[in-house]
Short mmCIF file of C-alpha atoms in Angstrom, two decimals:
data_model
loop_
_atom_site.label_atom_id
_atom_site.label_comp_id
_atom_site.label_asym_id
_atom_site.label_seq_id
_atom_site.Cartn_x
_atom_site.Cartn_y
_atom_site.Cartn_z
CA MET A 855 0.00 0.00 0.00
CA THR A 856 1.41 3.39 -0.94
CA ALA A 857 1.96 6.10 1.64
CA SER A 858 -0.85 8.20 0.18
CA LEU A 859 -3.30 5.33 0.74
CA ASN A 860 -2.09 4.63 4.26
CA LYS A 861 -2.35 8.08 5.83
CA LYS A 862 -3.81 7.80 9.29
CA VAL A 863 -6.77 9.89 10.42
CA LEU A 864 -7.37 10.66 14.09
CA CYS A 865 -10.84 11.37 15.42
CA PHE A 866 -11.07 12.91 18.90
CA ILE A 867 -14.50 12.64 20.56
CA ASP A 868 -15.95 14.03 23.76
CA GLU A 869 -19.52 14.47 24.99
CA TYR A 870 -21.76 17.03 26.59
CA GLY A 871 -24.69 15.53 28.46
CA THR A 872 -25.65 11.92 29.08
CA ALA A 873 -26.36 9.24 26.49
CA GLY A 874 -30.07 8.49 26.21
CA THR A 875 -31.20 11.92 27.42
CA ALA A 876 -32.45 14.85 25.39
CA SER A 877 -29.31 16.89 26.11
CA PHE A 878 -26.69 14.51 24.71
CA HIS A 879 -24.21 15.94 22.19
CA LEU A 880 -20.92 14.68 20.80
CA GLY A 881 -18.09 16.94 19.70
CA ALA A 882 -15.61 15.51 17.20
CA VAL A 883 -12.34 16.78 15.78
CA PHE A 884 -10.85 15.02 12.73
CA VAL A 885 -7.21 15.58 11.73
CA MET A 886 -4.42 13.76 9.96
CA SER A 887 -2.20 12.00 12.48
CA ASN A 888 0.93 13.67 11.12
CA GLU A 889 -0.70 17.08 11.66
CA ALA A 890 -2.22 16.44 15.09
CA GLY A 891 0.79 17.81 16.93
CA ARG A 892 0.57 21.08 15.03
CA PHE A 893 -3.11 21.54 15.89
CA ASP A 894 -2.48 20.52 19.50
CA LYS A 895 0.23 23.18 19.82
CA ARG A 896 -1.88 25.81 18.07
CA PHE A 897 -4.68 25.28 20.58
CA SER A 898 -2.27 25.16 23.53
CA ASP A 899 -0.58 28.38 22.46
CA LEU A 900 -3.91 30.23 22.80
CA LEU A 901 -4.21 29.25 26.46
CA GLU A 902 -2.60 30.89 29.43
CA PRO A 903 0.85 29.42 30.18
CA THR A 904 -0.45 28.09 33.50
CA ALA A 905 -3.60 26.51 32.02
CA ASN A 906 -4.18 22.89 32.97
CA GLU A 907 -6.95 20.71 31.54
CA ILE A 908 -9.73 22.65 29.82
CA HIS A 909 -13.29 21.73 30.82
CA ALA A 910 -15.83 23.76 28.84
CA ALA A 911 -18.54 23.51 31.50
CA ASN A 912 -16.24 25.25 34.00
CA LEU A 913 -15.45 28.24 31.79
CA SER A 914 -17.46 31.27 30.69
CA ASP A 915 -19.15 31.29 27.30
CA GLY A 916 -17.35 34.51 26.38
CA TYR A 917 -13.95 32.98 27.06
CA LEU A 918 -14.77 29.80 25.13
CA GLN A 919 -16.15 31.69 22.16
CA SER A 920 -13.05 33.87 22.00
CA LEU A 921 -10.82 30.80 22.30
CA LEU A 922 -12.62 28.89 19.56
CA GLN A 923 -12.72 31.85 17.21
CA ARG A 924 -9.00 32.53 17.64
CA PHE A 925 -8.22 28.87 17.07
CA TRP A 926 -10.34 28.68 13.91
CA ASN A 927 -8.94 31.92 12.52
CA SER A 928 -5.36 30.76 13.05
CA ALA A 929 -5.79 27.15 11.93
CA PRO A 930 -5.38 25.75 8.40
CA GLN A 931 -9.13 25.54 7.91
CA ASP A 932 -8.88 23.08 5.03
CA ARG A 933 -7.04 20.52 7.19
CA LEU A 934 -9.53 19.68 9.92
CA VAL A 935 -13.20 18.88 10.43
CA MET A 936 -15.10 19.75 13.62
CA LEU A 937 -18.60 18.37 14.17
CA ASN A 938 -21.25 18.74 16.84
CA GLN A 939 -23.99 16.11 16.70
CA LYS A 940 -27.13 16.12 18.81
CA PHE A 941 -28.87 12.90 19.76
CA THR A 942 -32.47 12.69 20.90
CA ALA A 943 -33.62 10.87 24.01
CA ALA A 944 -33.72 7.12 23.48
CA ASN A 945 -34.37 3.95 25.41
CA GLY A 946 -31.55 1.52 25.84
CA GLU A 947 -28.40 0.81 27.76
CA PRO A 948 -26.41 4.09 27.97
CA PRO A 949 -23.04 2.55 27.02
CA VAL A 950 -24.60 1.06 23.88
CA LEU A 951 -26.33 4.34 23.01
CA TYR A 952 -23.03 6.14 23.50
CA ALA A 953 -21.26 3.66 21.23
CA GLN A 954 -23.92 4.00 18.54
CA ALA A 955 -23.58 7.78 18.71
CA VAL A 956 -19.81 7.49 18.29
CA VAL A 957 -20.26 5.23 15.26
CA GLU A 958 -22.71 7.60 13.57
CA THR A 959 -20.56 10.66 14.24
CA VAL A 960 -17.38 8.99 13.00
CA LYS A 961 -19.05 7.80 9.80
CA ILE A 962 -20.35 11.29 8.98
CA GLY A 963 -17.03 12.90 9.87
CA LEU A 964 -15.06 10.51 7.68
CA LYS A 965 -17.37 11.20 4.77
CA ARG A 966 -16.62 14.91 5.13
CA PHE A 967 -12.92 14.29 5.66
CA ARG A 968 -12.54 12.51 2.31
CA GLY A 969 -11.96 15.83 0.56
CA ILE A 970 -9.03 16.61 2.84
CA LEU A 971 -7.49 13.20 2.29
CA GLY A 972 -8.25 13.24 -1.43
CA ARG A 973 -9.80 9.77 -1.41
CA THR A 974 -13.28 8.29 -1.72
CA SER A 975 -12.66 5.88 1.16
CA ILE A 976 -10.66 6.01 4.39
CA ALA A 977 -9.28 2.83 5.90
CA ASN A 978 -6.73 3.86 8.53
CA VAL A 979 -8.55 5.57 11.41
CA ASP A 980 -7.97 5.75 15.15
CA VAL A 981 -10.81 7.00 17.36
CA VAL A 982 -9.78 8.64 20.63
CA THR A 983 -12.43 9.14 23.32
CA ASP A 984 -12.25 10.70 26.76
CA VAL A 985 -12.49 8.04 29.45
CA ASN A 986 -15.89 7.98 31.16
CA HIS A 987 -18.18 5.45 32.81
CA HIS A 988 -19.99 4.74 29.54
CA ASN A 989 -17.07 4.12 27.21
CA ASP A 990 -15.29 2.07 29.87
CA HIS A 991 -18.14 -0.46 29.83
CA PRO A 992 -17.93 -3.87 28.09
CA ALA A 993 -21.19 -3.17 26.21
CA PHE A 994 -19.64 -0.03 24.70
CA LEU A 995 -16.60 -1.95 23.50
CA ALA A 996 -18.72 -4.79 22.14
CA GLU A 997 -20.93 -2.44 20.12
CA LEU A 998 -17.92 -0.66 18.61
CA GLU A 999 -16.27 -3.95 17.74
CA ARG A 1000 -19.47 -5.07 16.01
CA ALA A 1001 -19.52 -1.82 14.03
CA ARG A 1002 -15.86 -2.22 13.08
CA GLN A 1003 -16.73 -5.52 11.47
CA GLU A 1004 -20.08 -4.67 9.90
CA ASP A 1005 -20.94 -0.99 9.67
CA GLY A 1006 -19.95 0.79 6.46
CA ARG A 1007 -17.31 3.50 6.80
CA PHE A 1008 -16.72 2.56 10.44
CA ARG A 1009 -14.96 -0.55 9.18
CA GLY A 1010 -12.06 1.79 8.37
CA VAL A 1011 -11.44 2.22 12.10
CA ASN A 1012 -8.39 0.33 13.30
CA ARG A 1013 -8.41 1.22 16.99
CA ILE A 1014 -10.64 2.80 19.62
CA VAL A 1015 -8.51 4.39 22.33
CA ARG A 1016 -9.83 5.67 25.67
CA LEU A 1017 -7.64 8.43 27.01
CA ASP A 1018 -7.78 10.82 29.95
CA SER A 1019 -8.49 14.19 28.34
CA ALA A 1020 -5.83 15.78 30.56
CA ALA A 1021 -3.30 14.13 28.23
CA SER A 1022 -4.66 15.62 24.99
CA ARG A 1023 -5.48 19.20 24.05
CA LEU A 1024 -7.41 17.90 21.03
CA LEU A 1025 -9.71 15.92 23.31
CA GLN A 1026 -10.20 19.14 25.28
CA LEU A 1027 -10.99 20.92 22.00
CA ALA A 1028 -13.58 18.20 21.25
CA ASP A 1029 -15.10 18.93 24.66
CA VAL A 1030 -15.49 22.60 23.73
CA VAL A 1031 -16.96 21.63 20.34
CA ALA A 1032 -19.51 19.40 22.11
CA TYR A 1033 -20.40 22.19 24.54
CA ALA A 1034 -20.90 24.73 21.73
CA ARG A 1035 -24.42 23.41 21.00
CA LYS A 1036 -25.43 25.17 24.23
CA TRP A 1037 -25.04 28.50 22.44
CA ILE A 1038 -27.71 27.46 19.94
CA VAL A 1039 -30.08 26.61 22.78
CA ALA A 1040 -29.32 29.97 24.38
CA GLU A 1041 -29.94 31.65 20.99
CA ASP A 1042 -26.50 33.25 20.95
CA PHE A 1043 -25.80 31.77 17.50
CA ASN A 1044 -27.52 29.83 14.74
CA ALA A 1045 -26.00 26.93 12.83
CA GLN A 1046 -24.55 29.21 10.18
CA GLY A 1047 -22.97 31.38 12.86
CA LEU A 1048 -21.26 28.41 14.51
CA ARG A 1049 -19.91 27.25 11.17
CA GLU A 1050 -18.66 30.63 9.99
CA ARG A 1051 -17.25 31.90 13.27
CA PHE A 1052 -15.89 28.70 14.80
CA GLY A 1053 -15.75 26.14 11.98
CA ILE A 1054 -18.18 23.80 13.73
CA GLU A 1055 -20.65 21.88 11.60
CA LEU A 1056 -23.92 21.01 13.33
CA LEU A 1057 -25.52 17.64 12.63
#
């Protein structure tokens, strides 16, 4: 396989809300693996030198909006995809619902990322999620493994990694992207505003 066909894509995912409830959103950031360090540094450089882990729910909307806008304005906008997907309330086991949400979000994101990669299919993907009580459950892992074997574009996923978000600025960015749906609810922005100002696509 040539290098151009084997480029790895990283998808960082974090949530806002609880799977199965009406307020459940996923934020996703898609980048090439060989460019992830550059985006990580770009986001880090916008933070105060003493900043530790970023948790969107603990910060003011004004600060987060300024941070996201500065990141988007300084980033190579044709090299990343940021998605916010809302999921309606549903019955079922929360870890399975969470896994199904991850699968749907990854599939949509990879479809949009094809233009960046310059291919019609993507078959070298790692999904990185923030560790929580849902994605640390055997039912979550079983559902994702089923999808890796059977479910369309998700079959391009090689690994699902659970990581403490303190170790990754891009997971922290995904957390902010997930939280950004709150500004729609509060009527601060519409979908077009989120896309144009912050680069976030609403699903």
